[in-house]
Short mmCIF file of C-alpha atoms and ligand atoms in Angstrom, two decimals:
data_model
loop_
_atom_site.label_atom_id
_atom_site.label_comp_id
_atom_site.label_asym_id
_atom_site.label_seq_id
_atom_site.Cartn_x
_atom_site.Cartn_y
_atom_site.Cartn_z
CA MET A 1 222.47 222.98 180.36
CA VAL A 2 223.07 225.95 182.11
CA ASN A 3 221.42 226.19 185.52
CA GLU A 4 219.14 228.93 185.52
CA GLY A 5 217.63 228.50 188.96
CA PRO A 6 217.91 231.10 191.48
CA ASN A 7 221.41 229.78 192.24
CA ASN A 8 223.50 232.91 191.24
CA LEU A 9 227.15 233.44 192.14
CA SER A 10 226.19 235.66 195.04
CA GLU A 11 223.93 233.22 196.53
CA ILE A 12 226.69 230.63 195.94
CA GLN A 13 229.27 233.36 197.69
CA ALA A 14 227.02 233.09 200.92
CA GLN A 15 226.54 229.58 201.00
CA TRP A 16 230.52 229.42 201.00
CA VAL A 17 230.63 231.62 203.72
CA THR A 18 228.13 229.17 205.60
CA VAL A 19 229.93 226.21 204.44
CA ARG A 20 233.39 227.71 205.79
CA GLY A 21 231.75 228.28 208.79
CA LYS A 22 230.77 224.19 209.44
CA ILE A 23 234.01 223.17 208.15
CA ARG A 24 236.09 225.67 210.57
CA GLN A 25 234.02 224.39 213.65
CA LYS A 26 234.88 220.82 212.41
CA ILE A 27 238.39 220.86 211.73
CA GLY A 28 239.65 223.75 214.17
CA ASP A 29 241.12 226.83 213.68
CA ALA A 30 244.51 225.98 212.64
CA GLN A 31 243.45 223.29 209.85
CA PHE A 32 241.30 225.84 208.74
CA ALA A 33 243.98 228.54 208.45
CA SER A 34 246.51 226.52 206.63
CA TRP A 35 244.09 224.54 204.15
CA ILE A 36 240.37 225.94 203.73
CA LYS A 37 241.09 229.77 203.99
CA VAL A 38 243.20 230.00 200.92
CA LEU A 39 240.10 228.67 198.96
CA THR A 40 238.70 231.04 196.60
CA LEU A 41 235.17 230.86 194.90
CA GLU A 42 236.06 231.24 191.44
CA ASP A 43 232.86 230.37 189.15
CA TYR A 44 229.31 228.79 189.31
CA SER A 45 227.80 227.42 186.29
CA ASP A 46 226.65 224.19 184.71
CA GLN A 47 225.58 223.12 188.56
CA LYS A 48 229.48 223.10 189.06
CA VAL A 49 231.35 225.08 192.02
CA THR A 50 235.01 226.06 190.86
CA LEU A 51 237.28 227.11 193.56
CA SER A 52 240.71 228.20 193.17
CA VAL A 53 243.78 227.60 195.42
CA PRO A 54 247.50 229.13 194.52
CA SER A 55 249.52 225.86 194.02
CA SER A 56 249.22 222.57 193.17
CA PHE A 57 250.44 221.19 196.06
CA ILE A 58 247.56 222.76 198.21
CA ARG A 59 245.21 221.45 195.76
CA THR A 60 246.45 218.07 196.09
CA ARG A 61 246.43 218.02 199.69
CA ILE A 62 242.67 219.76 199.62
CA ILE A 63 241.48 216.97 197.29
CA GLU A 64 242.93 214.28 199.49
CA GLN A 65 241.66 215.55 202.88
CA TYR A 66 238.89 218.16 202.61
CA LEU A 67 237.05 217.76 199.37
CA ASP A 68 234.82 215.30 200.69
CA ILE A 69 233.91 217.47 203.62
CA ILE A 70 233.41 220.38 201.58
CA LYS A 71 231.15 218.71 199.04
CA SER A 72 229.16 217.05 202.13
CA TYR A 73 228.52 220.15 203.77
CA TRP A 74 227.92 222.16 200.44
CA TYR A 75 225.58 219.59 198.66
CA VAL A 76 223.66 220.07 202.08
CA GLN A 77 223.18 223.62 201.70
CA ASN A 78 222.28 223.37 197.84
CA LEU A 79 221.09 220.18 196.47
CA LYS A 80 221.53 221.56 192.64
CA ILE A 81 225.20 221.54 192.90
CA ASN A 82 226.24 218.28 191.39
CA ASP A 83 230.48 219.06 191.58
CA ILE A 84 232.65 220.87 193.29
CA LYS A 85 236.12 221.42 191.42
CA ILE A 86 239.79 223.01 192.38
CA ILE A 87 241.82 224.51 190.33
CA VAL A 88 245.18 226.28 190.68
CA THR A 89 244.87 230.38 190.12
CA LYS A 90 246.55 231.27 186.97
CA ASN A 91 249.79 233.22 188.57
CA ASP A 92 251.02 230.18 189.59
CA LYS A 93 252.94 229.91 186.12
CA THR A 94 254.62 226.76 187.04
CA ASN A 95 251.12 225.09 187.08
CA LEU A 96 250.17 226.49 183.89
CA GLU A 97 249.67 223.08 181.99
CA GLU A 98 248.15 221.42 184.68
CA LEU A 99 245.75 224.50 185.18
CA GLN A 100 244.84 224.07 181.45
CA LYS A 101 244.09 220.44 181.98
CA THR A 102 241.89 221.39 185.07
CA VAL A 103 240.09 223.86 183.33
CA LEU A 104 239.43 221.51 180.38
CA GLY A 105 237.86 219.43 182.89
CA LYS A 106 237.90 215.90 181.75
CA LYS A 107 241.49 215.34 181.25
CA GLU A 108 242.13 215.81 184.61
CA LYS A 109 242.35 212.02 185.24
CA LYS A 110 244.18 210.13 183.25
CA ASN A 111 241.57 208.69 181.39
CA PRO A 112 238.11 207.70 182.62
CA GLN A 113 237.47 205.47 179.78
CA ASP A 114 240.41 203.22 181.13
CA VAL A 115 238.85 203.28 184.44
CA PHE A 116 235.79 201.98 183.20
CA LYS A 117 237.51 199.30 181.16
CA SER A 118 239.12 197.92 184.09
CA ILE A 119 236.36 198.26 186.52
CA SER A 120 233.59 196.75 184.32
CA SER A 121 233.47 192.97 184.25
CA ASP A 122 233.54 191.51 180.75
CA LEU A 123 230.33 190.49 179.05
CA ASP A 124 229.29 187.40 177.45
CA SER A 125 228.80 187.71 173.99
CA ARG A 126 226.01 185.04 173.96
CA PHE A 127 223.89 186.90 176.65
CA THR A 128 221.94 188.72 174.22
CA PHE A 129 218.28 189.63 173.77
CA THR A 130 217.83 187.43 170.41
CA ASN A 131 219.11 184.70 172.37
CA PHE A 132 216.64 185.16 175.22
CA ILE A 133 213.69 182.87 175.18
CA VAL A 134 210.31 185.10 176.36
CA GLY A 135 207.54 183.29 178.38
CA LYS A 136 204.99 184.24 181.04
CA PRO A 137 207.38 183.83 183.66
CA ASN A 138 210.09 186.10 182.47
CA GLU A 139 207.86 188.61 179.90
CA LEU A 140 207.91 191.82 182.54
CA ALA A 141 211.80 191.63 183.19
CA PHE A 142 212.07 191.17 179.54
CA ALA A 143 210.48 193.90 178.80
CA ALA A 144 212.05 196.41 181.58
CA ALA A 145 215.35 195.51 180.36
CA ARG A 146 214.65 196.01 176.56
CA ARG A 147 213.05 199.37 177.60
CA VAL A 148 215.96 200.32 179.75
CA SER A 149 218.37 199.60 176.80
CA GLU A 150 216.26 201.23 173.91
CA SER A 151 215.93 204.69 175.91
CA GLU A 152 218.22 207.37 176.22
CA ASP A 153 216.44 208.65 179.23
CA VAL A 154 216.03 206.87 182.81
CA PRO A 155 212.61 205.26 182.63
CA PHE A 156 212.80 203.89 186.07
CA ASN A 157 215.34 203.77 188.49
CA PRO A 158 216.54 201.55 189.69
CA LEU A 159 215.53 198.93 187.41
CA PHE A 160 215.38 195.96 189.96
CA LEU A 161 215.48 192.51 188.52
CA TYR A 162 214.92 189.54 190.70
CA GLY A 163 214.42 185.74 190.75
CA GLY A 164 216.00 182.26 191.61
CA VAL A 165 219.46 181.20 190.59
CA GLY A 166 219.86 180.42 186.96
CA LEU A 167 216.49 182.20 185.83
CA GLY A 168 218.44 184.52 183.42
CA LYS A 169 219.27 187.65 185.42
CA THR A 170 222.81 187.99 184.25
CA HIS A 171 221.99 186.96 180.70
CA LEU A 172 219.49 190.09 180.73
CA MET A 173 221.71 192.43 182.34
CA HIS A 174 224.36 191.59 179.89
CA ALA A 175 221.97 192.04 176.97
CA ILE A 176 221.02 195.41 177.92
CA ALA A 177 224.66 196.16 177.98
CA HIS A 178 225.17 194.76 174.33
CA GLU A 179 221.91 196.65 173.14
CA ILE A 180 223.16 200.00 174.63
CA LYS A 181 226.54 199.70 173.16
CA LYS A 182 225.14 198.61 169.82
CA ARG A 183 222.73 201.41 169.70
CA ASN A 184 225.13 204.50 170.61
CA PRO A 185 228.50 203.42 171.58
CA ILE A 186 229.16 206.53 173.35
CA ARG A 187 227.06 205.45 176.45
CA ARG A 188 229.35 204.27 179.23
CA VAL A 189 227.94 201.27 180.83
CA ILE A 190 229.56 199.53 183.67
CA TYR A 191 228.75 196.14 184.61
CA MET A 192 229.67 194.23 187.67
CA SER A 193 229.19 191.76 190.24
CA ALA A 194 227.96 193.17 193.70
CA GLU A 195 230.97 191.33 195.22
CA LYS A 196 233.20 193.59 193.27
CA PHE A 197 231.61 196.35 193.72
CA MET A 198 231.82 196.16 197.26
CA TYR A 199 235.27 195.26 197.16
CA HIS A 200 236.38 198.43 195.51
CA PHE A 201 234.19 200.69 197.43
CA ILE A 202 235.28 199.09 200.80
CA LYS A 203 238.97 199.79 199.49
CA ALA A 204 237.87 203.28 198.93
CA LEU A 205 236.47 203.78 202.30
CA ARG A 206 239.74 202.28 203.83
CA PHE A 207 241.55 204.63 202.30
CA LYS A 208 239.33 207.54 202.72
CA ASN A 209 238.73 207.79 198.85
CA THR A 210 234.91 207.71 198.55
CA VAL A 211 235.08 210.86 196.76
CA ASP A 212 237.04 209.21 194.31
CA PHE A 213 235.22 206.39 194.05
CA LYS A 214 232.00 208.00 193.52
CA GLU A 215 233.95 210.11 190.86
CA GLN A 216 234.49 207.21 188.80
CA PHE A 217 231.15 206.61 188.22
CA ARG A 218 230.42 210.46 187.15
CA ASN A 219 231.10 209.65 183.50
CA VAL A 220 228.91 206.25 183.73
CA ASP A 221 225.30 206.35 181.66
CA VAL A 222 224.24 203.06 183.28
CA LEU A 223 225.56 201.16 186.35
CA MET A 224 224.64 197.41 186.50
CA ILE A 225 225.20 195.63 189.91
CA ASP A 226 224.72 192.03 189.51
CA ASP A 227 223.42 189.73 192.49
CA VAL A 228 223.18 192.48 195.36
CA GLN A 229 222.07 189.96 198.03
CA PHE A 230 225.55 189.83 198.70
CA ILE A 231 225.76 193.25 200.09
CA SER A 232 225.23 193.09 203.32
CA GLY A 233 227.71 194.56 205.96
CA LYS A 234 228.84 196.71 209.05
CA ASP A 235 226.07 199.57 209.08
CA SER A 236 228.68 202.53 208.43
CA THR A 237 229.63 200.70 204.89
CA GLN A 238 226.19 200.32 204.39
CA GLU A 239 225.42 204.10 205.30
CA GLU A 240 228.21 205.17 202.73
CA PHE A 241 226.87 202.70 200.10
CA PHE A 242 223.26 204.21 200.55
CA HIS A 243 224.72 207.75 199.83
CA THR A 244 226.53 206.47 196.98
CA PHE A 245 223.37 204.72 195.68
CA ASN A 246 221.31 207.90 196.17
CA SER A 247 224.24 210.38 194.43
CA LEU A 248 224.09 208.21 191.42
CA ILE A 249 220.28 208.34 191.23
CA ASP A 250 220.02 211.83 192.14
CA GLN A 251 222.78 212.39 188.81
CA ARG A 252 220.33 210.35 186.58
CA LYS A 253 222.50 207.62 186.28
CA GLN A 254 220.50 204.45 185.17
CA LEU A 255 220.94 201.88 187.83
CA ILE A 256 220.05 198.69 187.24
CA ILE A 257 220.39 196.08 190.14
CA SER A 258 219.64 192.15 190.37
CA ALA A 259 219.42 189.87 193.43
CA ASP A 260 217.83 186.45 193.91
CA LYS A 261 214.99 188.27 196.10
CA SER A 262 212.69 190.97 196.20
CA PRO A 263 214.07 194.62 197.82
CA GLN A 264 211.65 193.35 200.67
CA ASP A 265 212.86 190.08 201.56
CA LEU A 266 216.50 190.86 201.06
CA GLU A 267 218.44 189.96 204.33
CA GLY A 268 220.84 191.89 206.04
CA ILE A 269 220.25 195.27 204.65
CA GLU A 270 218.83 198.47 206.29
CA GLU A 271 215.23 199.26 205.98
CA ARG A 272 215.92 202.66 204.13
CA MET A 273 218.14 200.85 201.57
CA ARG A 274 215.14 198.43 201.18
CA SER A 275 212.95 200.75 200.35
CA ARG A 276 215.04 202.62 198.17
CA LEU A 277 215.88 199.53 195.93
CA GLY A 278 212.29 199.45 195.45
CA TRP A 279 211.37 202.90 194.01
CA GLY A 280 211.76 202.31 190.56
CA LEU A 281 210.73 199.49 188.57
CA VAL A 282 210.85 195.89 190.50
CA ALA A 283 210.40 193.17 187.84
CA ASP A 284 210.71 189.36 189.08
CA ILE A 285 211.51 186.18 187.08
CA HIS A 286 209.20 183.33 188.15
CA PRO A 287 210.00 179.93 188.02
CA LEU A 288 209.88 178.47 184.65
CA THR A 289 206.78 176.86 183.18
CA TYR A 290 206.75 173.56 180.88
CA GLU A 291 206.08 175.74 177.65
CA LEU A 292 209.35 177.92 178.62
CA ARG A 293 211.29 175.03 179.65
CA LEU A 294 210.87 173.32 176.26
CA GLY A 295 210.98 176.34 174.19
CA ILE A 296 214.32 177.38 175.62
CA LEU A 297 215.63 173.82 175.02
CA GLN A 298 214.09 173.87 171.18
CA ALA A 299 216.08 177.25 170.94
CA LYS A 300 219.52 175.80 172.06
CA GLU A 301 219.10 172.66 170.42
CA GLU A 302 218.86 174.45 166.56
CA LYS A 303 222.54 176.01 167.61
CA LEU A 304 224.00 172.25 168.51
CA SER A 305 225.95 170.41 166.07
CA SER A 306 223.99 166.98 166.86
CA ARG A 307 220.48 166.31 166.49
CA ILE A 308 218.09 165.51 169.55
CA SER A 309 214.72 164.41 169.01
CA SER A 310 211.72 166.47 170.14
CA ASN A 311 210.49 163.53 172.52
CA ILE A 312 213.56 163.69 174.56
CA LEU A 313 213.44 167.54 174.53
CA GLU A 314 209.87 166.89 176.16
CA PHE A 315 211.05 164.56 178.63
CA LEU A 316 213.78 166.98 179.66
CA ALA A 317 211.53 169.95 179.68
CA HIS A 318 209.33 167.64 182.03
CA LYS A 319 212.05 166.55 184.32
CA ILE A 320 214.25 169.15 184.89
CA THR A 321 212.56 172.28 186.25
CA THR A 322 215.05 173.90 188.61
CA ASN A 323 216.43 176.35 186.48
CA VAL A 324 217.80 177.16 182.75
CA ARG A 325 221.37 176.48 183.86
CA GLU A 326 220.56 172.66 184.27
CA LEU A 327 218.50 172.45 181.18
CA GLU A 328 221.36 173.70 179.29
CA GLY A 329 223.84 171.44 181.18
CA ALA A 330 221.51 168.54 180.00
CA LEU A 331 221.38 169.24 176.71
CA ASN A 332 225.02 169.65 176.14
CA ARG A 333 225.95 166.70 177.83
CA LEU A 334 223.53 164.77 175.71
CA SER A 335 224.57 166.65 172.22
CA ALA A 336 228.37 165.57 173.63
CA PHE A 337 227.81 162.09 173.91
CA SER A 338 225.90 162.04 170.58
CA SER A 339 228.85 163.58 168.53
CA LEU A 340 231.01 161.07 170.20
CA VAL A 341 229.10 158.02 169.56
CA GLY A 342 227.93 159.31 166.10
CA ARG A 343 224.38 158.43 166.33
CA GLU A 344 221.01 160.03 167.77
CA ILE A 345 220.45 158.89 171.31
CA SER A 346 217.37 157.15 172.76
CA LEU A 347 215.46 157.95 175.99
CA ASP A 348 217.15 155.06 177.85
CA MET A 349 220.71 156.61 177.36
CA VAL A 350 219.33 159.47 178.28
CA GLN A 351 218.15 158.16 181.69
CA ASP A 352 221.45 157.00 182.16
CA LEU A 353 223.26 160.04 181.31
CA LEU A 354 221.46 162.32 182.93
CA LYS A 355 220.98 160.24 186.35
CA ASP A 356 222.56 162.77 188.57
CA LEU A 357 220.48 165.76 186.98
CA LEU A 358 217.32 163.79 187.22
CA LYS A 359 217.65 162.85 190.62
CA SER A 360 218.60 166.47 192.26
CA SER A 361 215.61 167.86 190.28
CA GLN A 362 213.31 165.68 191.49
CA ARG A 363 213.49 166.83 195.29
CA LYS A 364 215.19 170.35 195.67
CA VAL A 365 216.49 170.37 198.96
CA ASN A 366 216.97 174.23 200.57
CA ILE A 367 218.93 175.31 203.46
CA GLU A 368 216.36 175.72 206.28
CA GLU A 369 215.17 171.89 205.45
CA ILE A 370 218.93 170.97 205.90
CA GLN A 371 219.31 173.03 208.88
CA LYS A 372 216.17 171.47 210.33
CA LYS A 373 217.12 167.95 209.64
CA VAL A 374 220.62 168.44 210.73
CA SER A 375 219.54 169.78 214.25
CA GLN A 376 217.04 167.51 214.78
CA HIS A 377 219.82 164.84 214.12
CA PHE A 378 222.34 165.94 216.65
CA ASN A 379 220.13 167.18 218.71
CA ILE A 380 220.51 171.10 219.08
CA LYS A 381 218.38 173.79 218.49
CA VAL A 382 217.77 175.37 214.82
CA SER A 383 218.91 178.53 216.15
CA ASP A 384 222.19 177.65 217.11
CA MET A 385 222.91 177.06 212.75
CA SER A 386 223.28 180.78 212.84
CA SER A 387 224.26 181.60 216.69
CA ALA A 388 227.32 182.58 217.23
CA ARG A 389 228.31 179.66 219.44
CA ARG A 390 231.60 177.85 218.82
CA SER A 391 231.43 174.95 221.31
CA ARG A 392 231.97 171.50 219.58
CA THR A 393 228.46 170.15 220.10
CA VAL A 394 227.18 172.87 217.94
CA ALA A 395 230.08 173.98 215.87
CA ARG A 396 230.15 170.27 214.26
CA PRO A 397 226.68 169.99 213.39
CA ARG A 398 226.62 173.50 211.95
CA GLN A 399 229.55 172.57 209.84
CA VAL A 400 227.62 169.28 208.41
CA ALA A 401 224.55 171.51 207.59
CA MET A 402 227.01 173.69 205.79
CA TYR A 403 228.66 170.73 203.63
CA LEU A 404 225.13 169.52 202.84
CA SER A 405 223.99 173.08 201.42
CA LYS A 406 227.05 173.26 199.43
CA ASN A 407 226.56 169.80 198.07
CA LEU A 408 222.80 169.45 197.81
CA THR A 409 221.53 172.82 196.99
CA SER A 410 222.98 175.39 194.39
CA ARG A 411 223.19 178.44 196.78
CA SER A 412 226.93 179.86 196.40
CA LEU A 413 229.35 179.88 199.18
CA PRO A 414 228.76 183.39 200.39
CA GLU A 415 224.91 182.82 200.19
CA ILE A 416 225.37 179.81 202.40
CA GLY A 417 227.78 181.57 204.72
CA ARG A 418 224.82 184.36 205.15
CA ARG A 419 222.35 182.06 205.66
CA PHE A 420 224.30 180.48 208.72
CA GLY A 421 224.33 183.72 210.95
CA ASN A 422 226.03 185.90 208.38
CA ARG A 423 229.59 183.75 208.41
CA ASP A 424 232.18 184.79 205.64
CA HIS A 425 232.44 182.31 202.77
CA THR A 426 235.89 180.83 203.77
CA THR A 427 233.96 179.51 206.76
CA VAL A 428 231.79 177.76 204.65
CA ILE A 429 234.75 176.58 202.75
CA HIS A 430 236.25 175.55 205.77
CA ALA A 431 233.51 173.38 207.16
CA VAL A 432 233.33 171.73 203.78
CA LYS A 433 236.90 170.80 204.03
CA LYS A 434 236.69 169.99 207.42
CA VAL A 435 233.56 167.53 206.72
CA GLU A 436 235.04 165.75 203.79
CA GLU A 437 238.24 165.21 206.10
CA LEU A 438 236.36 163.76 209.02
CA ARG A 439 234.07 161.10 206.50
CA ASN A 440 237.45 159.86 205.27
CA LYS A 441 238.63 159.01 208.60
CA ASP A 442 235.77 158.55 210.82
CA VAL A 443 233.40 155.63 209.52
CA SER A 444 230.36 156.40 212.16
CA PHE A 445 230.52 159.80 211.26
CA ASP A 446 230.36 159.33 207.61
CA GLU A 447 227.40 157.21 208.35
CA ASP A 448 225.69 160.11 209.75
CA VAL A 449 225.86 162.00 206.86
CA GLN A 450 225.00 159.24 204.76
CA LEU A 451 221.94 158.95 206.52
CA LEU A 452 221.08 162.77 206.35
CA ILE A 453 221.94 162.93 202.61
CA ARG A 454 219.37 159.75 202.22
CA MET A 455 216.51 161.56 204.67
CA LEU A 456 217.29 164.76 202.57
CA GLU A 457 216.81 163.11 199.39
CA SER A 458 214.33 160.96 199.53
P1 ADP B 1 220.98 183.83 186.88
O1 ADP B 1 221.99 185.17 186.64
O2 ADP B 1 219.58 184.51 186.85
O3 ADP B 1 221.53 183.23 187.81
P2 ADP B 1 221.56 183.49 184.42
O4 ADP B 1 221.75 184.90 183.48
O5 ADP B 1 223.44 183.11 184.39
O6 ADP B 1 221.15 183.04 185.41
O7 ADP B 1 221.25 182.18 183.28
C1 ADP B 1 221.80 181.02 183.24
C2 ADP B 1 221.77 180.27 182.34
O8 ADP B 1 220.74 180.22 181.65
C3 ADP B 1 222.53 181.32 180.98
O9 ADP B 1 223.52 180.25 180.20
C4 ADP B 1 221.59 181.55 180.24
O10 ADP B 1 222.04 182.03 178.82
C5 ADP B 1 220.54 180.79 180.00
N1 ADP B 1 219.01 181.51 180.04
C6 ADP B 1 218.41 181.97 181.22
N2 ADP B 1 217.13 182.34 180.91
C7 ADP B 1 217.28 181.84 179.60
C8 ADP B 1 216.17 182.54 178.52
N3 ADP B 1 215.11 182.66 178.90
N4 ADP B 1 216.62 182.05 177.26
C9 ADP B 1 217.43 181.49 177.12
N5 ADP B 1 218.57 181.32 177.69
C10 ADP B 1 218.47 181.39 179.25
MG1 MG B 2 223.62 185.79 187.66
#
């Protein structure tokens, strides 16, 4: 794709003068003279600017310290530019080899494919489209996922999938990745959890390496980030994240995002980011219907070695309404038991074997409810569940509520932490341990907790 717009080299040259002026103001005369003045504009083609420097030492230094600034000023001047490269001029003989590599482009970094392999998380081979059972609650999400995986282009960006725990978001994302790789093995797909993404991202920020960070995604065609509800954080981090996100979209990378809530309902995320997330296609997975639950059970039962009768499958579809993960769990348990005893299992046995599952599914407790009940019980304000106050009178009940949230809901530790005033998941772990410890040594405390559990579960 040759750029045929109005951006010819002389215009680029003029922009370069402006950009240099701005950089000079920013970094001061001395730094400017040592590092920026030596840069020469060599070329502009294919939306890439090439600058040259006399030695590879200077080049390295500029890339580490100034390339970010150069890019940010220049990109603002000219939205068409999507990369700025720095090469070493030919007369530096000692660096001829490096120059060749640089000019050849791709080989410049060790091997981008290796980077992707290490950064992308493993895919579950069972999470395919064929193994995904479709019904009313998930048909939109399924259709959108198929569309993205079949299209060489970017049909909607981002694709935002959301729905409760265990409803198949991760399954669909992996299925997209499998399908794309099957259709066109050359296309590069990265799948990772939002936590992992943020980890890498924050590391890059800390080492002032965001340019390299973005660079890693340059050769990617599809980037999937799972569970973005865990992305929240300091404003500056979000700010950077927002830019990275935008630049990926501008480069026409397909982004696929999942979360447990819609973009509007995501907490701890800046308004701009929230609205940007909703720009593409937002597809939700609704709670499963009885038909779909039964359909999933039947499909999964066929793959088991031991048979489970259809009236039992119907019973399970009626009783276990929470999510597919629990349905699968129940089925696997029954199947394991049936092969152990070597015969088909009866409904009575099922009730017994799945006592815990059936009970927790009967009544779903959520974090709000826990916070409310626990606050009432200990006579504190509900708002103290998420306040910064640390006095024992509020800290202990808060720990109890965290403990109950961990044990009575299927929420993850980071999610629980966030719901308690954006606390870290390690705080939740600490609370859980503390409450366990107290229950063991303080009888009346243990009775309090038991009472709360009974109240919440009844
Ligand atoms: P989420 O990421 O939304 O929490 P997952 O994708 O991890 O949920 O799904 C949980 C389990 O349920 C996985 O084993 C997945 O294969 C299975 N599952 C979810 N939805 C379906 C479906 N429609 N058909 C078959 N299996 C499903
Ligand atoms: Mg998931």
